[in-house]
Tab-separated table of C-alpha atoms and ligand atoms in Angstrom:
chain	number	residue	atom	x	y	z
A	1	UNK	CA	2.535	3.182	26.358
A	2	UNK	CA	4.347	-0.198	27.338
A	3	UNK	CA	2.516	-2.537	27.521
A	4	UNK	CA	1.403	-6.158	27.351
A	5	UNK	CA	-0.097	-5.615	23.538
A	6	UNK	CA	2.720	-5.908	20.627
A	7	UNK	CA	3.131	-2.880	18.420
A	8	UNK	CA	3.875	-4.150	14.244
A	9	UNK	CA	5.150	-1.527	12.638
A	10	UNK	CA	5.375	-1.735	8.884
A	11	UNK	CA	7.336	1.791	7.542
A	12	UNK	CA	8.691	1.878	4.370
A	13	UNK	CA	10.202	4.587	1.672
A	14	UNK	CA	11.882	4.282	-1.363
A	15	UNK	CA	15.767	5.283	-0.703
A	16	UNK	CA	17.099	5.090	-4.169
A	17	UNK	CA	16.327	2.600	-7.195
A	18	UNK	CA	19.220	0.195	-8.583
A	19	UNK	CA	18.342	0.673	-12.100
A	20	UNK	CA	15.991	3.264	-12.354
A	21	UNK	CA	13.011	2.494	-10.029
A	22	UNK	CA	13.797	-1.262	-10.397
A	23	UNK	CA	14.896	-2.477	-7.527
A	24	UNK	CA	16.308	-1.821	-3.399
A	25	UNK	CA	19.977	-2.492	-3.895
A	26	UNK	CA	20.692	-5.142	-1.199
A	27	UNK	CA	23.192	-2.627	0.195
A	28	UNK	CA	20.961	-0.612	1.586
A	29	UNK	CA	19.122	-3.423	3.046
A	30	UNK	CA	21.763	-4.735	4.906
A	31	UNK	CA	22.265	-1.304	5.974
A	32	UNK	CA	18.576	-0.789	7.302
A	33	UNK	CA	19.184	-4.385	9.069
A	34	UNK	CA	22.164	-3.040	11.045
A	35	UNK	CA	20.536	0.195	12.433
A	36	UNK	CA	17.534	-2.048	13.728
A	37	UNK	CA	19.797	-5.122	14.923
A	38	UNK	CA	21.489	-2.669	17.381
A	39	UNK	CA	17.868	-1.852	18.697
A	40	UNK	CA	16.815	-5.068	19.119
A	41	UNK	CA	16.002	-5.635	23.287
A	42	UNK	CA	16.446	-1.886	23.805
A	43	UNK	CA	13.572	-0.829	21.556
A	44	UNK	CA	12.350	-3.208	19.338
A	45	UNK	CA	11.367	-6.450	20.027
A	46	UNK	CA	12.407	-8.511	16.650
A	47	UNK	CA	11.979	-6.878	12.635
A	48	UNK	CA	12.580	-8.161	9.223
A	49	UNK	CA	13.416	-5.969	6.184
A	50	UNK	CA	12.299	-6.454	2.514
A	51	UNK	CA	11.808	-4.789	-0.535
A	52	UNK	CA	9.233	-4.494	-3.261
A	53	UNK	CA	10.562	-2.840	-6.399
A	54	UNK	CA	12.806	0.343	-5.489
A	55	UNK	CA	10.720	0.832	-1.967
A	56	UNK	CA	12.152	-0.714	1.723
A	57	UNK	CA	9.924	-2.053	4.005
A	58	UNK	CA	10.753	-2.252	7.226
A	59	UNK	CA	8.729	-4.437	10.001
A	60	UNK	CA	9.399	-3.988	13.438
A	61	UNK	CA	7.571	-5.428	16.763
A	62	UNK	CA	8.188	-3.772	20.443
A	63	UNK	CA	5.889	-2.972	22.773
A	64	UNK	CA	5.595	0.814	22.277
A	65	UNK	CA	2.409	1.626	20.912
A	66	UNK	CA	2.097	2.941	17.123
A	67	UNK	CA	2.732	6.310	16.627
A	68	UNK	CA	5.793	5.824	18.681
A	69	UNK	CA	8.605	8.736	18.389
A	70	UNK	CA	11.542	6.208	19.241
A	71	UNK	CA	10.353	3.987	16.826
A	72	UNK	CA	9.759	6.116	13.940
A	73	UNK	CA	13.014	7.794	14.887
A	74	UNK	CA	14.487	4.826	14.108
A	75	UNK	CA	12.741	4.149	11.012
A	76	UNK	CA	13.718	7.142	9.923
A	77	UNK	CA	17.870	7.028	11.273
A	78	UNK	CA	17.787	3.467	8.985
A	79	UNK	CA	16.199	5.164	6.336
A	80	UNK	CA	18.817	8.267	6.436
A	81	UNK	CA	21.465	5.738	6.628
A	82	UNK	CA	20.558	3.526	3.983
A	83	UNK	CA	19.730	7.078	1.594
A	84	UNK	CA	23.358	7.793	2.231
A	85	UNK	CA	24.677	4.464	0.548
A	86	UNK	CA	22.398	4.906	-2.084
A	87	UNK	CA	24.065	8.639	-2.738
A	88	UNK	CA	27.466	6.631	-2.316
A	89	UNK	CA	26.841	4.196	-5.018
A	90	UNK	CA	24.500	6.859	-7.047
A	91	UNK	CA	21.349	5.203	-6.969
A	92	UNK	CA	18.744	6.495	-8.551
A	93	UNK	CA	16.623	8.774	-6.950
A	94	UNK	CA	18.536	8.432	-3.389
A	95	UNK	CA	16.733	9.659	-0.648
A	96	UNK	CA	13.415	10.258	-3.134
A	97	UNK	CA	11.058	9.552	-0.345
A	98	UNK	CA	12.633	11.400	2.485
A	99	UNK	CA	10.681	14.233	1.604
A	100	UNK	CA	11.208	16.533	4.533
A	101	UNK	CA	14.612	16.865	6.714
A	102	UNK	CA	12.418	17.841	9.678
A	103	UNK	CA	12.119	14.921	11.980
A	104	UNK	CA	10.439	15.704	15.185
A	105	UNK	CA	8.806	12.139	16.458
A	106	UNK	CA	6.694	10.861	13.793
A	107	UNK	CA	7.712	10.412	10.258
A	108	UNK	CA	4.348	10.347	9.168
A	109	UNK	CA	4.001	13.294	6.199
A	110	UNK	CA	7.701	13.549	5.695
A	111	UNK	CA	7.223	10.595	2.903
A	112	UNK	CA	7.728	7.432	4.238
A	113	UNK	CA	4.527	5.349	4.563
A	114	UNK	CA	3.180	4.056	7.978
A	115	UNK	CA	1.027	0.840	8.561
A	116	UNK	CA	0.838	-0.047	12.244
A	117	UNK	CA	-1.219	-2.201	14.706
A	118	UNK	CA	-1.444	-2.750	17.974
A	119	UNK	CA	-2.632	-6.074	19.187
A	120	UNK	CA	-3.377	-8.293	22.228
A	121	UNK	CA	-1.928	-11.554	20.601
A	122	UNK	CA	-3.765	-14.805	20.060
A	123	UNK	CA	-2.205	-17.601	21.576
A	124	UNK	CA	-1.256	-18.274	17.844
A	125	UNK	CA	-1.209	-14.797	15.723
A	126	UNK	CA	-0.870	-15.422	11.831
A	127	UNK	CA	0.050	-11.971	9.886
A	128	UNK	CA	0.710	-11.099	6.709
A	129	UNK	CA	2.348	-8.080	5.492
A	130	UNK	CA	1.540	-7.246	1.842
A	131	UNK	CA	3.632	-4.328	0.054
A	132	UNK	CA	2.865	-3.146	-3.155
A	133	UNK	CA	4.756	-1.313	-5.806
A	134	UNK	CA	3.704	1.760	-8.537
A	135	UNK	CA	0.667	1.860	-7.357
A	136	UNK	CA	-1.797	3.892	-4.512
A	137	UNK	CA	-3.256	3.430	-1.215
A	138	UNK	CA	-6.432	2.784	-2.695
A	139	UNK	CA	-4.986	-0.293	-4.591
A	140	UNK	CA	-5.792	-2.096	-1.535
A	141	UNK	CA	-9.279	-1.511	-1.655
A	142	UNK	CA	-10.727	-4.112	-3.663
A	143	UNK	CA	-8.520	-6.886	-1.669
A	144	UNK	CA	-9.714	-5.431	1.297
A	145	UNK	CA	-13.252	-5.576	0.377
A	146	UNK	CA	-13.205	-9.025	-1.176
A	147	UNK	CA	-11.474	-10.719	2.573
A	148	UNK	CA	-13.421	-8.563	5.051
A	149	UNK	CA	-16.677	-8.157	3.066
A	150	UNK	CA	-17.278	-10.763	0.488
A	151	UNK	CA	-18.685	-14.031	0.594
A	152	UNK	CA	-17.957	-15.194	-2.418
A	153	UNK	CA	-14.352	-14.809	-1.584
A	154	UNK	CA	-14.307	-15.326	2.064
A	155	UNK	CA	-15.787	-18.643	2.818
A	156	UNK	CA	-15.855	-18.065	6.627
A	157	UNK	CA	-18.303	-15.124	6.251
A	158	UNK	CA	-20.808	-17.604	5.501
A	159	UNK	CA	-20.318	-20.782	7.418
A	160	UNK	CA	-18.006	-19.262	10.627
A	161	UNK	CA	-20.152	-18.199	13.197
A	162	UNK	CA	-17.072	-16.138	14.797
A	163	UNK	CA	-16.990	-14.155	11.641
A	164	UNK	CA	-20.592	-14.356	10.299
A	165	UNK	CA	-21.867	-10.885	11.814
A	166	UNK	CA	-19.395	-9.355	9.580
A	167	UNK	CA	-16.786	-6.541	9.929
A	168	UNK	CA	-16.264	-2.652	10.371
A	169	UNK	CA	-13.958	-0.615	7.739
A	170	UNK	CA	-12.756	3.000	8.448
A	171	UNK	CA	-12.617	4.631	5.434
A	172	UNK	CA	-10.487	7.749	4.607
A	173	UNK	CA	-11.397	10.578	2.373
A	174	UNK	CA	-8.080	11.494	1.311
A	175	UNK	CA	-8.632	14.860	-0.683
A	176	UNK	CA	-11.160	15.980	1.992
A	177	UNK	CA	-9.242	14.620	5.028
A	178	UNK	CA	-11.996	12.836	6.967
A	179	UNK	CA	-12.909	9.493	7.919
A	180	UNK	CA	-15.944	7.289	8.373
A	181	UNK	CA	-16.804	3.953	9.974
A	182	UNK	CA	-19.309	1.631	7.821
A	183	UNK	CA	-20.502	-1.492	8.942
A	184	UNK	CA	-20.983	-4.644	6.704
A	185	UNK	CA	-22.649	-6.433	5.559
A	186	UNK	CA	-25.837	-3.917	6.521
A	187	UNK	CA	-23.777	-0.914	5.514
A	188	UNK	CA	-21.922	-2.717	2.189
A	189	UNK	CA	-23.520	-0.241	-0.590
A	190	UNK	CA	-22.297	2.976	1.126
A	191	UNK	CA	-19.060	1.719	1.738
A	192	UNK	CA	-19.076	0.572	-2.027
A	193	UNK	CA	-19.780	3.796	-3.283
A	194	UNK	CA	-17.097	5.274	-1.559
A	195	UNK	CA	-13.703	2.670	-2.118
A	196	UNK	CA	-15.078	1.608	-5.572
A	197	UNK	CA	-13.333	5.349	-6.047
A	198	UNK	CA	-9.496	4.472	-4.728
A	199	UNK	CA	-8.304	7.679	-6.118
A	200	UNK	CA	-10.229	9.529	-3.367
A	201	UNK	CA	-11.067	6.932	-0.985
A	202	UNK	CA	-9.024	4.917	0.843
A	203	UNK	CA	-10.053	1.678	3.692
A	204	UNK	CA	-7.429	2.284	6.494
A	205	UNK	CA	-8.356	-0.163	9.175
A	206	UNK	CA	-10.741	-2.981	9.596
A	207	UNK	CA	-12.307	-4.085	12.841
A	208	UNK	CA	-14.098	-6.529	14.176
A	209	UNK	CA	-17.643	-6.159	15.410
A	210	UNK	CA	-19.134	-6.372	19.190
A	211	UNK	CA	-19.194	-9.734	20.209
A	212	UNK	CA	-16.072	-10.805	18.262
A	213	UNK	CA	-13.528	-12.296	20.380
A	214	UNK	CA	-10.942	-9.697	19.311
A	215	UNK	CA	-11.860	-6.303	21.014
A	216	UNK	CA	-13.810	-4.741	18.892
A	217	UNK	CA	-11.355	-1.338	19.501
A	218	UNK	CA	-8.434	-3.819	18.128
A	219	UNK	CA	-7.745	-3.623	14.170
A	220	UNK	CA	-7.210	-6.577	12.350
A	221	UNK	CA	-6.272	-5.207	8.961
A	222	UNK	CA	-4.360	-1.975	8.674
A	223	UNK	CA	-3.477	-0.002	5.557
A	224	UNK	CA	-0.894	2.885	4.459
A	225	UNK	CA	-2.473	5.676	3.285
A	226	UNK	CA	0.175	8.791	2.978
A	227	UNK	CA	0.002	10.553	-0.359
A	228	UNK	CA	3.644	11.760	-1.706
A	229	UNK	CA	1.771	14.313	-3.905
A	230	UNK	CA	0.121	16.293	-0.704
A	231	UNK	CA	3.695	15.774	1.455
A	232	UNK	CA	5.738	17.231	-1.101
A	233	UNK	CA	2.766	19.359	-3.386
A	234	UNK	CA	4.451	17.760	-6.616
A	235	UNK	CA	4.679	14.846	-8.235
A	236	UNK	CA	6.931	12.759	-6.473
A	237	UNK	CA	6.264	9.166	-7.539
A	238	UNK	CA	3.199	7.215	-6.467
A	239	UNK	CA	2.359	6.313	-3.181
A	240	UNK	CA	3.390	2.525	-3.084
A	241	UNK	CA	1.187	1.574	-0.166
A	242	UNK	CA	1.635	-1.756	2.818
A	243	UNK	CA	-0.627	-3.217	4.529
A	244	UNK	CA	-0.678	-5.647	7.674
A	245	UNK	CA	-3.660	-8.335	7.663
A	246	UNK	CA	-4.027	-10.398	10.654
A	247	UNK	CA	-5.650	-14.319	9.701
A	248	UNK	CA	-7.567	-17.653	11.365
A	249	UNK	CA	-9.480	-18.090	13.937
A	250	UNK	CA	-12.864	-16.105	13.474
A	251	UNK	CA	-10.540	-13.707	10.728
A	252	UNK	CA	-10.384	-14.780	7.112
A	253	UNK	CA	-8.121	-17.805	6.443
A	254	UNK	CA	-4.486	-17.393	5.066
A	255	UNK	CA	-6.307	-18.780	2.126
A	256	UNK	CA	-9.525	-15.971	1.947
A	257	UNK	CA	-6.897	-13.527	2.221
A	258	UNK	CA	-4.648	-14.253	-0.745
A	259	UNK	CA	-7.782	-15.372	-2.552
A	260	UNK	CA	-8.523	-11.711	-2.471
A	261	UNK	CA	-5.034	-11.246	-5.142
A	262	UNK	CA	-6.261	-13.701	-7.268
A	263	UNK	CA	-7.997	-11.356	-9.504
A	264	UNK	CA	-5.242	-8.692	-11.373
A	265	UNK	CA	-7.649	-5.705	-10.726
A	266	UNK	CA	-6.489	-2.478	-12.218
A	267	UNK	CA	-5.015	0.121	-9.841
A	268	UNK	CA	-3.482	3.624	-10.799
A	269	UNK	CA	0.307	3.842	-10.815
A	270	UNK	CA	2.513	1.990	-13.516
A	271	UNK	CA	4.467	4.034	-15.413
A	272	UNK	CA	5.021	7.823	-14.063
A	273	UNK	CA	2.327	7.007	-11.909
A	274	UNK	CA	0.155	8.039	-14.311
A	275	UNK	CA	-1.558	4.886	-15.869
A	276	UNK	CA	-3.852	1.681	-14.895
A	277	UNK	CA	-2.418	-1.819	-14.904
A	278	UNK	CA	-2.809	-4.701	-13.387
A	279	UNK	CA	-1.823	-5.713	-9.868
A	280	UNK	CA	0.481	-8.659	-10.665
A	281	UNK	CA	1.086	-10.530	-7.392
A	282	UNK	CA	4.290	-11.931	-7.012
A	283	UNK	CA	7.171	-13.779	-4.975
A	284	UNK	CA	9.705	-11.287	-3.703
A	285	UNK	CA	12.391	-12.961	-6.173
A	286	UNK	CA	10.298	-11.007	-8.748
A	287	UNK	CA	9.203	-8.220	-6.733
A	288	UNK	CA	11.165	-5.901	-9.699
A	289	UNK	CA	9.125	-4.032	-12.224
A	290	UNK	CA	10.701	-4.331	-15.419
A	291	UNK	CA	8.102	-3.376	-18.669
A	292	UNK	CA	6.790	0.025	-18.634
A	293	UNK	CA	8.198	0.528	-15.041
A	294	UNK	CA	5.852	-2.485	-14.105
A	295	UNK	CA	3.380	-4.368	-13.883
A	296	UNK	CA	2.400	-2.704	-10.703
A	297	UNK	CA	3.238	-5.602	-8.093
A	298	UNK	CA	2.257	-6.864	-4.619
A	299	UNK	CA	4.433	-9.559	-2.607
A	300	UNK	CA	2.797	-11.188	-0.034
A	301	UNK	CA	5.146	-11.714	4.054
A	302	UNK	CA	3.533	-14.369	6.167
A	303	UNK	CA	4.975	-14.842	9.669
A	304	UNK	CA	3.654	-16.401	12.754
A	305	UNK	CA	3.549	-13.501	15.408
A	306	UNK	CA	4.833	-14.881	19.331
A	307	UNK	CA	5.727	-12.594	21.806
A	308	UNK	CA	6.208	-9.982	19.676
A	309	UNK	CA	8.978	-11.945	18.102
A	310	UNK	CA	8.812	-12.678	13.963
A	311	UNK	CA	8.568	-16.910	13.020
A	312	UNK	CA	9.043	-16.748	8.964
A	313	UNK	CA	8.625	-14.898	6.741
A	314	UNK	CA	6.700	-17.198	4.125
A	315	UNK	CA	7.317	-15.894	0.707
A	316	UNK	CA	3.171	-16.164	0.234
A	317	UNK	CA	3.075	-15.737	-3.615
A	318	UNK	CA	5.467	-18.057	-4.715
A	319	UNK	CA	3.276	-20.481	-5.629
A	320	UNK	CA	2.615	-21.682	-9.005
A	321	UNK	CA	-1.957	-21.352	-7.770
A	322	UNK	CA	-1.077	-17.668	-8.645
A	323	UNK	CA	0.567	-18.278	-12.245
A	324	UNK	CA	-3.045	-17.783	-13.735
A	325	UNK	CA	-3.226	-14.734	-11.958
A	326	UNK	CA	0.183	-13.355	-13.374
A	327	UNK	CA	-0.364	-14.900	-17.048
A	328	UNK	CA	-3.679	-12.713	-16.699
A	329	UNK	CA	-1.964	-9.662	-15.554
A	330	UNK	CA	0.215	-9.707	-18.242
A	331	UNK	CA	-2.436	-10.553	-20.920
A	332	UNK	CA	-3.674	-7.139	-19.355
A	333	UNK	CA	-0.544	-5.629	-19.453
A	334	UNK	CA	-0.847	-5.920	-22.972
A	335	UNK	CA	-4.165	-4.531	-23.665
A	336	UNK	CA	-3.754	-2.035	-21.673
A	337	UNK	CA	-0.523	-0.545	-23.167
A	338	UNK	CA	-2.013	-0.763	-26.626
A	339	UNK	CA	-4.166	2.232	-25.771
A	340	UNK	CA	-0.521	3.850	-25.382
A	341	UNK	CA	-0.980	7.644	-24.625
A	342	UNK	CA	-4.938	7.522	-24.616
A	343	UNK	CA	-7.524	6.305	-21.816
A	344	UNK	CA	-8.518	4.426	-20.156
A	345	UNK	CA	-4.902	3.052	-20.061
A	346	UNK	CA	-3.540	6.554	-19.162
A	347	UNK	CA	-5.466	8.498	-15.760
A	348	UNK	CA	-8.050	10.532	-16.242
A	349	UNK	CA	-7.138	14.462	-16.973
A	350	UNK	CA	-8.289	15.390	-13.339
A	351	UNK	CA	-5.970	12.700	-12.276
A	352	UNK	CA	-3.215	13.493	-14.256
A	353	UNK	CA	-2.862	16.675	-12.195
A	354	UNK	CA	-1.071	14.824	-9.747
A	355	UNK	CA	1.385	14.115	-12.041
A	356	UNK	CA	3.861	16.586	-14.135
A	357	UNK	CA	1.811	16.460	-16.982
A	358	UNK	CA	0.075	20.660	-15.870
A	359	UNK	CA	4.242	21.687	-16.258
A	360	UNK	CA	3.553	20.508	-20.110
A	361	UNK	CA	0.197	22.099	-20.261
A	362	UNK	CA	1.450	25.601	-18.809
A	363	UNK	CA	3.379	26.312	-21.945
A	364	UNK	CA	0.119	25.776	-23.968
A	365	UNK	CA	-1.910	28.509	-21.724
A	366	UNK	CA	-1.429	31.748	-23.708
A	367	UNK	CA	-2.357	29.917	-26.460
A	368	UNK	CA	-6.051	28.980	-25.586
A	369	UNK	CA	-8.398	31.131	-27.394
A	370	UNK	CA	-11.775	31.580	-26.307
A	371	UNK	CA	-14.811	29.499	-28.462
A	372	UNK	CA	-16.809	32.662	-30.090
A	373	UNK	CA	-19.077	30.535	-32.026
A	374	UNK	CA	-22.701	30.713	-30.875
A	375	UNK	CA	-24.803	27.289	-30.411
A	376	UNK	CA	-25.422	26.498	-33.810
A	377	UNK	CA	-24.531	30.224	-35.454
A	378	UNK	CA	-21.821	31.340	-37.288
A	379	UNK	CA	-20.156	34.527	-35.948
B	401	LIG	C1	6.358	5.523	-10.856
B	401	LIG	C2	7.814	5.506	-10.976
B	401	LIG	C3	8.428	5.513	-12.323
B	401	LIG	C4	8.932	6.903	-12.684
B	401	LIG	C5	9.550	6.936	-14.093
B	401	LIG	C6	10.141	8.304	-14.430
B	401	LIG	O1	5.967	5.572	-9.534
B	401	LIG	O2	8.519	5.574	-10.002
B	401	LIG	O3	7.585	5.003	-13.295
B	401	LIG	O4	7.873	7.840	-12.603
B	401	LIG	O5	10.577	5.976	-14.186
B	401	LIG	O6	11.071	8.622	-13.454
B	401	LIG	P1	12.001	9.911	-13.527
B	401	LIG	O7	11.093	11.094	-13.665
B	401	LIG	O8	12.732	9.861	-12.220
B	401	LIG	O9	12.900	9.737	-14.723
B	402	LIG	MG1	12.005	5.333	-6.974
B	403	LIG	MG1	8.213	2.525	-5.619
């Protein structure tokens, strides 16, 4: 519906890798930029594109509502286009996320992933847009928690009175495909039981409570939570997840919400998507995995929302507060690839099933004898 709310529409897919997985070749970029500039006043309002390691992000503001078939149409025509220059040039893995040729109004489970909100701006709307790469949905759980839920990160929880009732979290299950609402700080031990497992659960949106000057129906914190495995029912890379945060004024502070990145917590991803490292947050100059196909990384978009139209973006991590932070990842980095092929550094078997590790398994099948020994007896 149009409207007076603005639509943000982060949507973003990995098109092809310059290097391997490395990097979005800034062909493709400019490619993505040229499909949106000619829908700028016809569809979309204003948009910016970036990168983080080999995935595109693309953020786009109109008035359209999320879920919007001209809008993920477009996504997905920029998308095509920029695949196509990445076959051109060879990139690796061109077109990898574009799971699905079949198009009809929503790219939603045809790979790319979706993070959209749809807001009644503030008079002054800070947003950040935070993309991560090798790494899951989930990853954003702990952030998520530690901004919206915890006072020893979030100042504001405490001493704001806007924000001191606390917030609401939707939570996906994403193997059994249902969602539920929990509401902290009364409901904070459920909802930790649930997202302190990101494989399985994932926090979509957050929303304020009655009584908050934001409608309570209004998110202020959305997530992407598609899963390549279930869109293409093989391994196909991990899921690489955005997420939109809206900040200030009875929300956590610019400063509560990167405060939530200043601890490297381990997510699932890394190399082959099959290991845990740390989240390494970082400016977008080093949003490139290098060592083991990582770190797993996050970079950090601030803009100033107005009208719909885009004023920034801040590069929100490059600052040297967050060189502790990255000097810890990488001390992690380092203890966690000593394990090599073992665990905790590699997923758990059930996890691993996700991954192509059952192709290497199969051939072992036939040769899995039963265990005829009796407890304690020998046959
Ligand atoms: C993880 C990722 C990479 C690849 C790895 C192997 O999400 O994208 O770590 O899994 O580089 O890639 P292939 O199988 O394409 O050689
Ligand atoms: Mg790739
Ligand atoms: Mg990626």
């Amino acid at each position: 519906m149009e409207g007076e709310k603005t639509t943000f529409s982060v949507i973003k897919a990995d098109v092809g890798g310059l290097v391997g997985h490395h990097i979005v070749h800034p062909a493709l970029e400019e490619t993505a930029e040229s499909v949106l500039e000619e829908a700028v006043d016809e569809l979309i309002i204003d948009f910016y594109v970036s990168h983080v390691g080999d995935d595109m992000v693309l953020i786009m503001t109109h008035n359209k509502g999320v879920d919007n078939a001209e809008i993920h149409g477009l996504a997905w025509k920029a998308f095509q286009k920029a695949a196509k220059v990445a076959k051109e040039l060879g990139l690796y893995g061109a077109g990898q996320d574009l799971l699905s040729n079949a198009f009809s109004g929503n790219v939603r489970g045809l790979g790319p992933g979706v993070a959209e909100i749809e807001i009644t701006e503030r008079p002054s709307e800070p947003i950040i847009v935070f993309a991560a790469d090798k790494t899951e949905a989930g990853a954003w759980n702990l952030p998520l928690f530690k901004m919206f839920a915890d006072p020893f990160n979030t100042a504001g929880l405490v001493i704001d009175p806007s924000m001191h009732m606390g917030f609401r979290f939707e939570v996906w299950d994403l193997v059994e495909h249902k969602k539920v609402i929990l509401s902290c700080p009364e409901e904070m031990y459920d909802l930790l039981v649930l997202i302190g497992s990101p494989g399985r659960f994932a926090i979509k949106r957050v929303f304020p409570k009655p009584g908050h000057h934001i409608p309570e129906n209004e998110p202020v914190a959305v997530a992407s939570t598609e899963r390549l495995f279930e869109i293409a029912g093989r391994y196909a890379g991990k899921d690489d997840p955005v997420l939109v945060v809206r900040a200030q004024h009875g929300l956590p502070a610019v400063g509560e919400v990167l405060e939530a990145f200043a601890f490297p917590h381990l997510v699932a991803g890394w190399m082959r998507g099959s290991h845990w490292g740390p989240l390494m947050p970082v400016s977008v100059r080093h949003a490139g995995p290098t060592r083991f196909d990582g770190p797993p990384r996050v970079i950090g978009l601030g803009f100033q929302l107005k009208k719909g139209k885009l004023v920034g973006p801040e590069d929100m991590f490059d600052d040297p507060a967050f060189n502790r932070t990255r000097s810890l990842a990488n001390m992690i980095a380092d203890y966690m690839r000593r394990h090599g092929p073992f665990e905790p550094h590699r997923l758990s078997f059930q996890d691993l099933e996700y991954t192509t590790a059952p192709q290497v398994l199969e051939k072992l099948k036939n040769r899995f004898a039963p265990i005829e020994e009796a407890h304690g007896h020998q046959q």
